[in-house]
CSV table of C-alpha atoms in Angstrom, one decimal:
chain,number,residue,atom,x,y,z
F,1,ARG,CA,71.7,113.8,176.2
F,2,THR,CA,69.5,111.5,174.8
F,3,CYS,CA,67.8,111.4,171.2
F,4,PRO,CA,64.6,112.7,171.4
F,5,THR,CA,61.8,111.3,169.4
F,6,GLN,CA,60.6,113.9,166.4
F,7,TRP,CA,57.3,114.9,167.7
F,8,ARG,CA,58.8,116.0,170.6
F,9,SER,CA,61.2,118.3,168.6
F,10,PRO,CA,60.3,119.7,165.6
F,11,ARG,CA,63.4,121.3,165.1
F,12,LEU,CA,66.1,118.3,165.2
F,13,ARG,CA,69.5,119.1,164.3
F,14,LEU,CA,70.8,116.7,161.7
F,15,LEU,CA,74.5,117.5,160.4
F,16,TYR,CA,75.9,115.5,157.6
F,17,VAL,CA,79.8,115.2,157.1
F,18,VAL,CA,81.3,114.9,154.0
F,19,THR,CA,84.7,115.2,152.5
F,20,GLU,CA,83.8,117.3,149.3
F,21,ASP,CA,81.1,119.5,148.7
F,22,TRP,CA,80.5,118.1,144.9
F,23,TYR,CA,80.1,115.3,146.1
F,24,PHE,CA,77.3,116.1,148.8
F,25,ALA,CA,75.8,118.2,145.5
F,26,SER,CA,75.7,114.9,143.6
F,27,HIS,CA,74.9,112.4,145.8
F,28,ARG,CA,73.1,113.8,149.2
F,29,LEU,CA,71.4,117.4,148.7
F,30,ALA,CA,68.0,116.2,147.5
F,31,LEU,CA,68.0,114.0,151.0
F,32,ALA,CA,69.0,116.7,152.9
F,33,GLU,CA,66.3,118.7,151.4
F,34,ALA,CA,64.1,116.4,152.2
F,35,ALA,CA,65.1,116.1,155.6
F,36,ARG,CA,64.9,120.0,156.0
F,37,ASP,CA,61.2,119.6,154.4
F,38,SER,CA,60.3,117.4,157.2
F,39,GLY,CA,61.7,119.8,159.9
F,40,TYR,CA,65.3,118.8,160.5
F,41,GLU,CA,67.6,122.1,161.0
F,42,VAL,CA,70.6,120.5,158.5
F,43,SER,CA,73.9,121.6,158.5
F,44,VAL,CA,76.8,120.3,156.2
F,45,VAL,CA,79.9,119.9,157.0
F,46,THR,CA,82.6,119.5,154.2
F,47,ASN,CA,85.4,120.9,152.4
F,48,VAL,CA,83.9,124.1,150.3
F,49,THR,CA,85.3,124.4,146.7
F,50,LYS,CA,82.6,125.3,144.2
F,51,HIS,CA,79.1,124.3,145.4
F,52,GLY,CA,79.1,126.6,148.6
F,53,ASP,CA,76.4,128.7,147.3
F,54,LEU,CA,74.4,125.9,146.2
F,55,ILE,CA,74.0,124.4,149.5
F,56,ARG,CA,73.4,127.3,151.2
F,57,ASN,CA,70.5,128.2,148.7
F,58,ALA,CA,69.4,125.3,149.8
F,59,GLY,CA,68.4,126.1,153.3
F,60,LEU,CA,71.1,124.5,155.0
F,61,ASN,CA,73.8,125.8,157.3
F,62,LEU,CA,77.3,125.1,155.8
F,63,ILE,CA,80.1,124.6,157.9
F,64,PRO,CA,83.6,124.3,156.0
F,65,ILE,CA,86.6,122.5,157.1
F,66,ASP,CA,89.6,121.4,155.1
F,67,PHE,CA,89.5,117.3,154.6
F,68,ASP,CA,92.7,115.5,153.4
F,69,ARG,CA,91.6,113.0,151.3
F,70,SER,CA,95.4,111.3,150.1
F,71,GLY,CA,95.5,108.9,153.2
F,72,LEU,CA,94.2,107.4,156.4
F,73,ASN,CA,96.6,108.6,159.0
F,74,PRO,CA,95.1,109.4,162.5
F,75,LEU,CA,98.0,111.0,163.7
F,76,ARG,CA,98.5,113.4,160.8
F,77,ASP,CA,94.7,114.2,161.1
F,78,SER,CA,94.5,114.4,164.4
F,79,ALA,CA,94.0,118.2,164.0
F,80,THR,CA,90.6,117.0,161.6
F,81,ILE,CA,89.7,115.1,164.5
F,82,ALA,CA,89.6,117.9,166.8
F,83,LYS,CA,87.9,120.0,164.5
F,84,LEU,CA,84.8,117.6,164.2
F,85,THR,CA,84.9,117.7,168.0
F,86,ALA,CA,84.7,121.2,168.3
F,87,ILE,CA,82.0,121.3,165.9
F,88,TYR,CA,79.9,118.5,167.4
F,89,ARG,CA,79.9,120.2,170.9
F,90,ARG,CA,79.1,123.7,169.5
F,91,GLU,CA,76.5,122.6,167.1
F,92,LYS,CA,74.9,120.0,169.4
F,93,PRO,CA,73.5,117.6,166.5
F,94,ASP,CA,70.5,115.4,167.6
F,95,VAL,CA,72.0,113.0,164.2
F,96,VAL,CA,75.3,113.0,162.8
F,97,HIS,CA,75.3,111.5,159.4
F,98,HIS,CA,78.9,110.6,158.0
F,99,VAL,CA,79.3,109.8,154.7
F,100,ALA,CA,82.5,107.6,153.1
F,101,MET,CA,85.3,106.1,155.0
F,102,LYS,CA,87.1,109.0,156.5
F,103,PRO,CA,84.2,111.1,157.9
F,104,VAL,CA,83.2,107.4,159.4
F,105,LEU,CA,86.6,106.3,161.1
F,106,TYR,CA,87.3,110.5,162.2
F,107,GLY,CA,83.6,111.6,162.9
F,108,SER,CA,82.9,108.6,164.6
F,109,ILE,CA,85.9,109.2,166.8
F,110,ALA,CA,84.5,112.9,167.4
F,111,ALA,CA,81.0,112.0,168.4
F,112,ARG,CA,82.1,109.6,170.9
F,113,VAL,CA,84.0,112.6,172.6
F,114,ALA,CA,81.1,115.2,171.6
F,115,HIS,CA,78.8,112.9,173.2
F,116,VAL,CA,76.3,112.9,170.0
F,117,PRO,CA,73.3,110.8,170.9
F,118,CYS,CA,72.9,109.2,167.2
F,119,VAL,CA,75.1,108.4,164.5
F,120,VAL,CA,74.4,107.3,161.0
F,121,ASN,CA,78.0,105.6,159.2
F,122,ALA,CA,77.5,105.4,155.7
F,123,ILE,CA,79.9,102.9,153.9
F,124,MET,CA,80.2,104.1,150.3
F,125,GLY,CA,82.3,100.9,149.3
F,126,LEU,CA,85.4,99.9,150.9
F,127,GLY,CA,87.2,102.0,149.1
F,128,TYR,CA,91.2,101.9,147.9
F,129,VAL,CA,92.6,100.3,151.1
F,130,PHE,CA,90.4,97.6,150.3
F,131,THR,CA,90.3,97.1,146.6
F,132,SER,CA,93.9,97.5,145.7
F,133,GLY,CA,96.6,95.3,145.7
F,134,SER,CA,99.2,97.9,146.1
F,135,ARG,CA,101.8,97.3,148.8
F,136,LYS,CA,100.7,100.8,150.9
F,137,ALA,CA,96.9,99.3,150.6
F,138,LYS,CA,97.9,96.2,152.4
F,139,VAL,CA,99.9,97.7,154.8
F,140,LEU,CA,96.8,99.8,156.2
F,141,ARG,CA,94.3,97.2,155.6
F,142,PRO,CA,94.9,95.9,159.4
F,143,ALA,CA,94.7,99.2,160.9
F,144,VAL,CA,91.8,100.3,158.7
F,145,ARG,CA,89.8,97.5,159.6
F,146,ALA,CA,90.5,98.0,163.5
F,147,ALA,CA,89.6,101.7,163.5
F,148,LEU,CA,86.0,100.6,161.3
F,149,ARG,CA,85.4,97.7,164.1
F,150,ALA,CA,85.6,100.5,166.8
F,151,ALA,CA,83.8,103.1,164.4
F,152,LEU,CA,80.7,100.8,163.7
F,153,SER,CA,80.4,99.5,166.8
F,154,SER,CA,78.3,101.8,169.3
F,155,THR,CA,75.2,100.4,170.5
F,156,GLN,CA,73.5,104.0,169.4
F,157,SER,CA,74.2,104.3,165.6
F,158,ARG,CA,73.1,102.4,162.4
F,159,VAL,CA,75.5,101.5,159.7
F,160,ILE,CA,74.0,102.1,155.8
F,161,VAL,CA,75.3,99.9,153.2
F,162,GLN,CA,74.9,100.1,149.3
F,163,ASN,CA,74.6,96.5,148.3
F,164,ARG,CA,74.6,93.0,149.6
F,165,ASP,CA,78.3,92.4,149.5
F,166,ASP,CA,79.4,94.5,151.8
F,167,ARG,CA,76.7,93.8,154.3
F,168,GLU,CA,77.8,90.2,154.5
F,169,HIS,CA,81.8,91.7,154.2
F,170,LEU,CA,81.0,93.4,157.5
F,171,ILE,CA,79.3,90.8,159.3
F,172,LYS,CA,81.6,87.6,158.5
F,173,SER,CA,84.7,90.2,159.2
F,174,ARG,CA,82.9,91.2,162.5
F,175,LEU,CA,82.9,94.6,161.9
F,176,ALA,CA,79.7,95.7,162.2
F,177,GLU,CA,76.5,93.8,164.3
F,178,PRO,CA,73.8,92.6,161.9
F,179,GLY,CA,71.1,94.6,163.8
F,180,SER,CA,72.7,97.6,163.1
F,181,ILE,CA,73.1,97.3,159.2
F,182,ARG,CA,70.6,99.0,156.9
F,183,LEU,CA,70.8,98.2,153.1
F,184,ILE,CA,70.0,101.2,151.2
F,185,ARG,CA,71.0,100.8,147.6
F,186,GLY,CA,72.4,104.1,146.6
F,187,SER,CA,71.5,107.8,146.5
F,188,GLY,CA,68.4,107.3,144.3
F,189,VAL,CA,67.7,108.6,140.8
F,190,ASP,CA,65.6,111.6,139.6
F,191,LEU,CA,63.5,110.0,137.1
F,192,ALA,CA,62.7,114.0,135.5
F,193,ASP,CA,66.1,114.4,135.1
F,194,PHE,CA,67.2,111.1,133.3
F,195,LYS,CA,65.0,110.2,130.7
F,196,ILE,CA,65.0,107.7,127.6
F,197,THR,CA,65.9,109.2,124.6
F,198,PRO,CA,66.4,107.4,120.9
F,199,PRO,CA,69.9,106.3,120.7
F,200,PRO,CA,72.6,108.2,118.4
F,201,ALA,CA,72.5,107.3,114.7
F,202,GLY,CA,76.1,107.0,113.6
F,203,ARG,CA,79.3,105.9,115.2
F,204,PRO,CA,79.0,103.8,118.4
F,205,ARG,CA,80.0,106.1,121.3
F,206,ILE,CA,81.0,103.9,124.5
F,207,VAL,CA,80.8,106.1,127.5
F,208,LEU,CA,82.9,105.2,130.9
F,209,PRO,CA,81.1,108.2,133.4
F,210,ALA,CA,83.9,108.0,136.6
F,211,ARG,CA,86.6,109.3,138.1
F,212,LEU,CA,89.8,108.2,136.1
F,213,LEU,CA,90.9,106.2,138.9
F,214,ARG,CA,92.9,102.6,138.2
F,215,ASP,CA,90.2,101.1,140.1
F,216,LYS,CA,87.3,102.2,137.9
F,217,GLY,CA,88.8,100.0,135.2
F,218,VAL,CA,90.1,102.9,133.1
F,219,PHE,CA,93.2,100.8,132.2
F,220,GLU,CA,90.8,98.1,131.1
F,221,PHE,CA,88.4,100.3,128.8
F,222,ILE,CA,91.3,101.6,127.0
F,223,GLU,CA,92.9,98.4,126.3
F,224,ALA,CA,89.3,97.0,125.0
F,225,ALA,CA,89.4,100.3,122.9
F,226,ARG,CA,93.2,98.6,121.5
F,227,LEU,CA,91.9,95.3,121.0
F,228,LEU,CA,88.8,96.3,119.0
F,229,LYS,CA,89.9,99.2,117.2
F,230,ARG,CA,92.8,96.4,116.0
F,231,ASP,CA,90.1,94.0,114.9
F,232,GLY,CA,88.5,96.5,113.0
F,233,VAL,CA,85.7,98.1,114.8
F,234,ASP,CA,85.1,101.5,114.7
F,235,ALA,CA,83.9,103.1,117.4
F,236,GLU,CA,84.5,105.9,120.1
F,237,PHE,CA,85.5,105.4,123.4
F,238,VAL,CA,85.0,108.0,125.8
F,239,LEU,CA,85.6,109.3,129.2
F,240,ALA,CA,83.7,111.1,131.1
F,241,GLY,CA,85.5,112.3,134.3
F,242,ALA,CA,88.3,113.6,135.6
F,243,PRO,CA,91.7,112.6,137.8
F,244,ASP,CA,91.8,112.7,140.9
F,245,PRO,CA,95.2,113.7,142.5
F,246,LEU,CA,94.3,113.4,146.0
F,247,ASN,CA,93.3,109.8,145.5
F,248,PRO,CA,96.5,107.6,145.2
F,249,GLY,CA,94.9,105.4,142.2
F,250,SER,CA,94.2,108.0,140.3
F,251,LEU,CA,95.8,108.6,136.5
F,252,THR,CA,97.5,111.6,135.5
F,253,LYS,CA,96.8,114.2,133.0
F,254,SER,CA,99.7,113.1,130.8
F,255,GLU,CA,98.4,109.5,130.8
F,256,ILE,CA,95.2,110.7,129.4
F,257,ASP,CA,96.7,113.1,126.8
F,258,ALA,CA,98.7,110.5,125.6
F,259,TYR,CA,95.9,107.9,125.3
F,260,GLU,CA,94.0,110.6,123.5
F,261,ARG,CA,96.9,111.4,121.1
F,262,GLU,CA,97.0,107.6,120.6
F,263,GLY,CA,93.4,107.9,118.9
F,264,LEU,CA,92.3,105.3,121.7
F,265,VAL,CA,90.0,107.4,123.8
F,266,THR,CA,88.4,111.1,123.8
F,267,ALA,CA,88.6,112.6,127.2
F,268,LEU,CA,85.6,115.0,128.3
F,269,GLY,CA,86.8,116.0,131.2
F,270,LEU,CA,84.5,116.4,134.3
F,271,ARG,CA,81.2,117.2,133.2
F,272,ASP,CA,78.0,118.2,135.0
F,273,ASP,CA,75.5,117.3,132.5
F,274,MET,CA,75.5,113.6,132.6
F,275,ALA,CA,72.1,113.0,131.3
F,276,ALA,CA,73.2,114.5,127.5
F,277,VAL,CA,76.2,112.5,128.1
F,278,PHE,CA,74.1,109.4,128.4
F,279,ALA,CA,72.0,111.0,126.0
F,280,ASN,CA,74.8,111.0,123.4
F,281,ALA,CA,76.2,107.5,124.2
F,282,MET,CA,75.1,104.2,122.5
F,283,ILE,CA,76.4,102.0,125.7
F,284,VAL,CA,77.9,103.0,128.9
F,285,CYS,CA,80.8,100.9,130.1
F,286,LEU,CA,82.2,101.1,134.1
F,287,PRO,CA,84.8,98.2,134.2
F,288,SER,CA,85.1,98.7,138.2
F,289,TYR,CA,87.0,96.6,140.4
F,290,ARG,CA,84.4,97.1,143.3
F,291,GLU,CA,81.8,99.7,144.1
F,292,GLY,CA,79.3,100.9,146.7
F,293,LEU,CA,76.5,101.5,144.5
F,294,PRO,CA,77.4,103.4,141.3
F,295,LYS,CA,75.0,106.3,140.9
F,296,ALA,CA,76.4,106.6,137.2
F,297,LEU,CA,75.3,103.1,136.0
F,298,LEU,CA,72.0,103.9,137.8
F,299,GLU,CA,71.5,107.4,136.1
F,300,ALA,CA,72.6,105.4,132.4
F,301,ALA,CA,69.7,102.5,132.7
F,302,ALA,CA,67.6,105.5,133.8
F,303,SER,CA,68.4,106.8,130.1
F,304,GLY,CA,67.7,103.8,128.5
F,305,ARG,CA,71.3,103.2,127.8
F,306,PRO,CA,72.5,99.2,127.7
F,307,ILE,CA,75.4,98.9,130.2
F,308,VAL,CA,78.6,96.7,130.1
F,309,THR,CA,80.1,96.3,133.9
F,310,THR,CA,82.0,93.6,135.9
F,311,ASP,CA,80.7,91.1,138.2
F,312,VAL,CA,81.7,92.3,141.2
F,313,PRO,CA,80.2,94.1,144.5
F,314,GLY,CA,78.0,97.2,143.6
F,315,CYS,CA,77.8,96.9,139.8
F,316,ARG,CA,76.2,93.2,140.0
F,317,GLU,CA,73.6,95.0,142.3
F,318,ILE,CA,72.1,97.2,139.3
F,319,VAL,CA,73.0,94.8,136.6
F,320,GLU,CA,71.7,91.1,136.1
F,321,HIS,CA,73.7,89.7,133.4
F,322,ASP,CA,71.8,89.1,130.1
F,323,VAL,CA,69.0,90.8,131.5
F,324,ASN,CA,69.5,94.3,131.8
F,325,GLY,CA,73.0,94.4,131.0
F,326,LEU,CA,75.8,92.6,130.5
F,327,LEU,CA,78.8,91.4,133.5
F,328,VAL,CA,82.5,90.6,132.8
F,329,PRO,CA,84.9,89.5,135.1
F,330,ALA,CA,86.9,92.3,136.3
F,331,ARG,CA,90.7,93.3,135.4
F,332,ASN,CA,90.1,91.3,132.3
F,333,ALA,CA,90.0,93.7,128.9
F,334,HIS,CA,89.4,90.8,126.6
F,335,ALA,CA,86.3,89.7,127.9
F,336,LEU,CA,85.6,93.6,128.2
F,337,ALA,CA,86.3,94.0,124.4
F,338,ALA,CA,84.2,90.9,123.7
F,339,ALA,CA,81.2,92.2,125.6
F,340,LEU,CA,81.3,95.8,124.2
F,341,HIS,CA,81.8,93.7,120.2
F,342,ARG,CA,78.6,91.7,121.0
F,343,LEU,CA,76.6,95.0,122.0
F,344,ILE,CA,77.8,97.1,119.1
F,345,ALA,CA,76.8,94.3,116.8
F,346,ASP,CA,73.3,93.4,118.0
F,347,PRO,CA,70.8,96.4,118.2
F,348,VAL,CA,68.0,94.2,119.1
F,349,LEU,CA,70.0,93.2,122.4
F,350,ARG,CA,70.9,96.8,122.9
F,351,GLY,CA,66.9,98.0,122.8
F,352,ARG,CA,66.3,94.8,125.3
F,353,LEU,CA,68.7,95.3,127.8
F,354,ALA,CA,68.0,99.3,127.8
F,355,ALA,CA,64.3,98.6,128.3
F,356,ALA,CA,65.0,96.4,131.4
F,357,GLY,CA,67.3,99.0,132.6
F,358,ARG,CA,64.7,101.5,132.8
F,359,ALA,CA,62.5,99.2,134.5
F,360,HIS,CA,64.9,98.1,137.2
F,361,VAL,CA,65.3,101.6,138.2
F,362,GLU,CA,61.7,102.6,138.0
F,363,ALA,CA,60.9,99.6,140.4
F,364,GLU,CA,63.9,100.0,143.1
F,365,PHE,CA,66.0,102.8,142.8
F,366,THR,CA,63.8,106.1,142.5
F,367,LEU,CA,64.9,108.9,144.5
F,368,PRO,CA,61.9,109.2,146.7
F,369,ARG,CA,62.2,105.6,147.6
F,370,ILE,CA,66.1,106.1,148.8
F,371,ILE,CA,65.0,109.4,150.7
F,372,ALA,CA,62.1,107.7,152.6
F,373,GLU,CA,64.5,104.6,153.5
F,374,THR,CA,67.2,107.1,154.8
F,375,LEU,CA,64.7,109.4,156.7
F,376,ALA,CA,63.5,105.9,158.4
F,377,VAL,CA,67.0,105.3,159.4
F,378,TYR,CA,67.2,108.6,161.3
F,379,GLY,CA,63.4,108.3,162.8
F,380,GLU,CA,64.0,104.6,164.0
F,381,LEU,CA,67.4,106.0,165.9
F,382,GLN,CA,65.9,108.6,167.7
F,383,LEU,CA,62.8,106.1,168.9
F,384,THR,CA,65.2,103.3,170.1
F,385,SER,CA,67.4,105.7,171.9
F,386,PRO,CA,67.5,105.3,176.1
């Protein structure tokens, strides 16, 4: 079965495979709606928790599946591969779009078995196995590299990466052919949802918007708060996110509670009103170890908030040091504290960085632009199929 061109089949079947429905709702729902409007029949394969009705009400077919995100073990997860294969055979998609590592690895196996004609593999950052220094991650890394090389090797597929560093890594490691890689920077920002508001008056509020994982730099953020408080800086340090028990790098609720009792941070928990969170922040901070392209930083920049982040893949794709934000070395709480102190003390600098950040998002990261680039990849695959 070959990949038909769009004008020969106005109802091509497009299938998204994502581990969690909340992630799809946050990062891919607008894309799926645009694909639906352009003539695709769209289905979503995901673990369904709280966003099933939102997906169905968007006119998308919802296919529940249980993804175990606690690790990568093909033997243990063979049942998931078998379920994906059965879904692909039943649904007969013209294009499958896998999002993130586990769907890419296991979905690619299923796609080959089921003879899916067109596959898009979206690498949203290289994740725990590649960023962690733990023994478990180091043991898994060679096997994951081999599996990823096999997943990305199909001639009738495209690989989407979100930053230039990941593109170069895939090429240098011979995980993917250069001609199969497409750089699409993030999932886009709806500028109507994230608007510039005046910075809040009073006590400085610094927000870290992310899942509470070690590799998001949560410990460095907390240590920077401790250093600044010790030096007499009066500021509120806020965690806007929740632990992720299925991620081996997650902090625990008891750890967060202890830091709150110590007076170092305020924990907001999981929030679905990030525009309001940013409106109430003076500075946004993400001291991550590595990213694909953090949507939260784009939303913060669109909201006119100055950013402090790390000089690592993904983050430096958004921030140019001293132009639209400040970059610091990863895993360095002292450098992070110094950068935050600089911004707290300099309202003129904050204003300059904030204005440049908004302009950068308007020029390169709008939602319509990202959607158009992604739909073009689908069309390219269809037109180049045998």
